């Protein structure tokens, strides 16, 4: 069995164990400190037999381990296994020199994504597409409303921006499909199907696109190698 498949099995067992509300509550209890089974039962209002059952499942999944007290040797304490818990985070992406967001016209979604990444994560970032003459005014408006810097004139062609070593993320379906073929000059690593706010052309549509991108960036950031998150 290769290491990657083994890792997936470990994660699957851990996720299955956390699928029960009581077991998830036990793990939450142990995140900041260790506790005895009795202390867990008292904190969560669970009977002894249920606590014992849930602990057995969590131990079987490798999420918790039990150690004997150095004081009262009759007492045991449970602690989380941080390596297994950490494995539930998104798998790390390969090293990349820069993050580049691409969309059809480089006038809204890719610009907002780059501004969000720069503000929330840091590190080298750019955006590109088949550029419009300017960034859409509503994109500039929503960026400024959230305290983001966005250059209204800063659009660029994909082939002028993307280089080997970039992590390329297509933030619209058209860009993903146009760049997915074998003859395409650029091949996105990730695809985010963010609806085009320009088609609706309302403040609400641009706000929705902003929220969608912000959520995706929050989920992606832990999977990006630390070197990519160094300040520019």
XYZ file of C-alpha atoms in Angstrom:
232
model
C 0.000 0.000 0.000
C 1.535 3.358 -0.959
C 1.934 6.185 1.544
C -0.643 8.441 -0.136
C -3.399 5.810 0.037
C -2.467 5.018 3.623
C -2.792 8.717 4.485
C -6.243 8.825 2.884
C -7.313 5.828 4.964
C -6.125 7.516 8.160
C -8.081 10.648 7.284
C -11.177 8.633 6.379
C -11.148 6.828 9.742
C -10.682 10.110 11.578
C -13.507 11.806 9.699
C -15.812 8.860 10.288
C -15.045 8.963 14.007
C -15.843 12.684 14.115
C -19.199 12.125 12.386
C -20.902 11.599 15.757
C -21.813 14.831 17.639
C -20.708 13.436 21.009
C -17.300 12.399 19.681
C -16.827 15.765 18.025
C -17.694 17.406 21.355
C -15.082 15.242 23.101
C -12.440 16.316 20.586
C -13.471 19.952 21.060
C -13.029 19.477 24.807
C -9.502 18.147 24.293
C -8.312 20.787 21.821
C -6.984 23.107 24.514
C -6.163 20.627 27.267
C -6.169 17.026 28.467
C -8.992 15.487 30.516
C -9.914 12.242 32.223
C -12.911 10.247 30.942
C -14.776 11.225 34.100
C -14.073 14.904 33.526
C -15.262 14.606 29.940
C -18.468 12.873 31.020
C -19.126 15.586 33.595
C -18.410 18.430 31.160
C -20.634 17.003 28.432
C -23.319 15.369 30.563
C -22.638 11.888 29.151
C -23.004 8.606 31.070
C -19.887 6.560 31.775
C -20.722 3.782 29.316
C -21.193 6.216 26.418
C -17.977 8.067 27.225
C -16.096 4.741 27.218
C -17.632 3.779 23.858
C -16.825 7.101 22.193
C -13.284 7.127 23.542
C -12.723 3.636 22.164
C -13.819 4.796 18.701
C -11.618 7.909 18.866
C -8.636 5.823 19.965
C -9.271 3.353 17.155
C -9.189 6.248 14.690
C -5.905 7.444 16.168
C -7.353 10.777 17.270
C -6.751 10.414 21.005
C -4.296 8.603 23.212
C -4.520 7.684 26.893
C -1.785 8.210 29.486
C -1.705 7.310 33.182
C -1.537 10.091 35.756
C 1.831 10.651 37.379
C -0.056 11.573 40.544
C -3.029 9.271 41.112
C -1.944 6.188 39.162
C -5.531 4.936 39.050
C -6.522 7.877 36.877
C -5.918 8.213 33.139
C -5.963 11.259 30.926
C -6.848 11.633 27.288
C -4.989 13.859 24.867
C -5.396 14.616 21.187
C -2.932 13.244 18.643
C -2.139 16.490 16.783
C -0.662 14.819 13.704
C -3.896 12.958 12.941
C -6.043 16.003 13.654
C -3.825 18.116 11.395
C -4.189 15.556 8.606
C -7.848 16.552 8.273
C -6.767 19.903 6.839
C -6.633 20.221 3.038
C -3.636 18.396 1.543
C -0.707 20.713 0.916
C -0.130 21.917 -2.634
C 3.260 21.748 -4.269
C 5.605 24.694 -3.956
C 4.797 27.678 -6.154
C 6.568 30.978 -6.605
C 3.371 32.982 -6.976
C -0.432 32.691 -7.054
C -2.125 33.912 -10.239
C -5.905 34.241 -10.537
C -7.310 34.213 -14.072
C -10.767 34.959 -15.462
C -12.169 35.837 -18.855
C -11.679 39.605 -18.894
C -9.540 40.204 -15.774
C -12.027 42.884 -14.797
C -13.764 41.606 -11.658
C -13.361 38.115 -10.158
C -9.646 37.652 -10.751
C -8.920 41.194 -9.591
C -10.951 40.736 -6.408
C -9.323 37.362 -5.738
C -5.823 38.810 -6.068
C -6.707 41.738 -3.804
C -8.175 39.371 -1.217
C -5.137 37.090 -1.339
C -2.765 40.029 -0.960
C -4.729 41.334 2.029
C -5.494 38.083 3.849
C -2.610 35.770 2.973
C 0.252 37.815 1.539
C 3.052 36.803 -0.775
C 3.468 37.252 -4.529
C 0.097 37.327 -6.326
C -1.224 38.529 -9.705
C -4.297 38.361 -11.927
C -4.780 38.076 -15.671
C -7.183 37.192 -18.492
C -8.123 38.575 -21.900
C -8.254 42.015 -20.386
C -10.996 44.557 -20.605
C -10.017 48.220 -20.840
C -10.557 48.668 -17.110
C -11.628 46.883 -13.972
C -15.402 46.973 -13.576
C -16.456 49.960 -11.423
C -18.606 47.740 -9.201
C -15.586 45.504 -8.529
C -13.604 48.555 -7.482
C -16.526 49.662 -5.331
C -16.901 46.366 -3.480
C -13.134 46.150 -2.990
C -12.997 49.611 -1.448
C -16.018 48.834 0.703
C -14.029 45.973 2.235
C -10.830 47.969 2.590
C -8.990 46.370 -0.343
C -6.695 48.200 -2.739
C -7.630 47.595 -6.369
C -6.092 49.336 -9.391
C -8.919 50.203 -11.797
C -6.515 50.246 -14.762
C -4.393 47.228 -13.895
C -5.599 44.532 -16.317
C -3.240 42.106 -18.085
C -3.038 39.248 -20.601
C -2.604 35.712 -19.301
C 0.395 34.985 -21.520
C 2.121 38.176 -20.331
C 1.694 37.307 -16.660
C 1.827 33.549 -16.067
C 5.234 31.902 -15.777
C 6.492 28.445 -14.895
C 6.232 27.900 -11.168
C 2.994 29.868 -10.708
C -0.043 28.374 -8.977
C -2.751 29.298 -11.509
C -6.370 29.419 -10.344
C -9.197 29.919 -12.835
C -11.997 31.787 -11.084
C -14.524 31.433 -13.892
C -15.760 28.571 -16.058
C -14.803 30.174 -19.370
C -11.184 30.689 -18.343
C -10.960 27.145 -17.024
C -12.407 25.646 -20.211
C -10.397 27.873 -22.556
C -7.165 26.960 -20.784
C -7.858 23.272 -20.208
C -6.953 21.974 -23.674
C -3.572 20.446 -24.527
C -2.733 23.357 -26.836
C -3.484 26.025 -24.232
C -0.491 28.165 -23.238
C -1.524 28.045 -19.567
C -3.056 25.229 -17.523
C -4.860 26.215 -14.304
C -4.100 24.031 -11.298
C -7.428 24.838 -9.608
C -10.874 25.865 -10.872
C -13.330 27.981 -8.876
C -16.738 28.192 -10.546
C -17.634 31.690 -9.341
C -20.710 33.149 -11.104
C -19.987 36.195 -13.253
C -21.269 39.309 -11.421
C -20.922 41.419 -14.566
C -23.791 39.534 -16.216
C -26.144 40.599 -13.418
C -24.398 43.950 -12.887
C -25.751 44.764 -9.435
C -23.950 45.593 -6.204
C -25.467 42.451 -4.683
C -23.976 40.242 -7.417
C -20.503 41.710 -6.889
C -20.862 41.337 -3.133
C -21.805 37.674 -3.634
C -18.743 37.119 -5.833
C -16.565 38.782 -3.214
C -17.976 36.546 -0.457
C -17.542 33.416 -2.575
C -13.906 34.262 -3.312
C -13.186 35.194 0.299
C -14.523 31.856 1.514
C -12.488 29.900 -1.055
C -9.301 31.780 -0.198
C -9.832 31.041 3.492
C -10.067 27.330 2.645
C -7.098 27.373 0.281
C -4.632 29.350 2.406
C -3.747 26.511 4.853
C -2.900 24.241 1.901
C -0.414 26.673 0.385
C 3.243 26.166 1.251
C 4.510 28.698 3.839
C 7.101 30.040 1.368
C 4.250 31.267 -0.820
C 2.799 33.253 2.046
C 5.904 35.278 2.833
C 5.432 39.069 2.511
C 6.381 40.483 -0.862
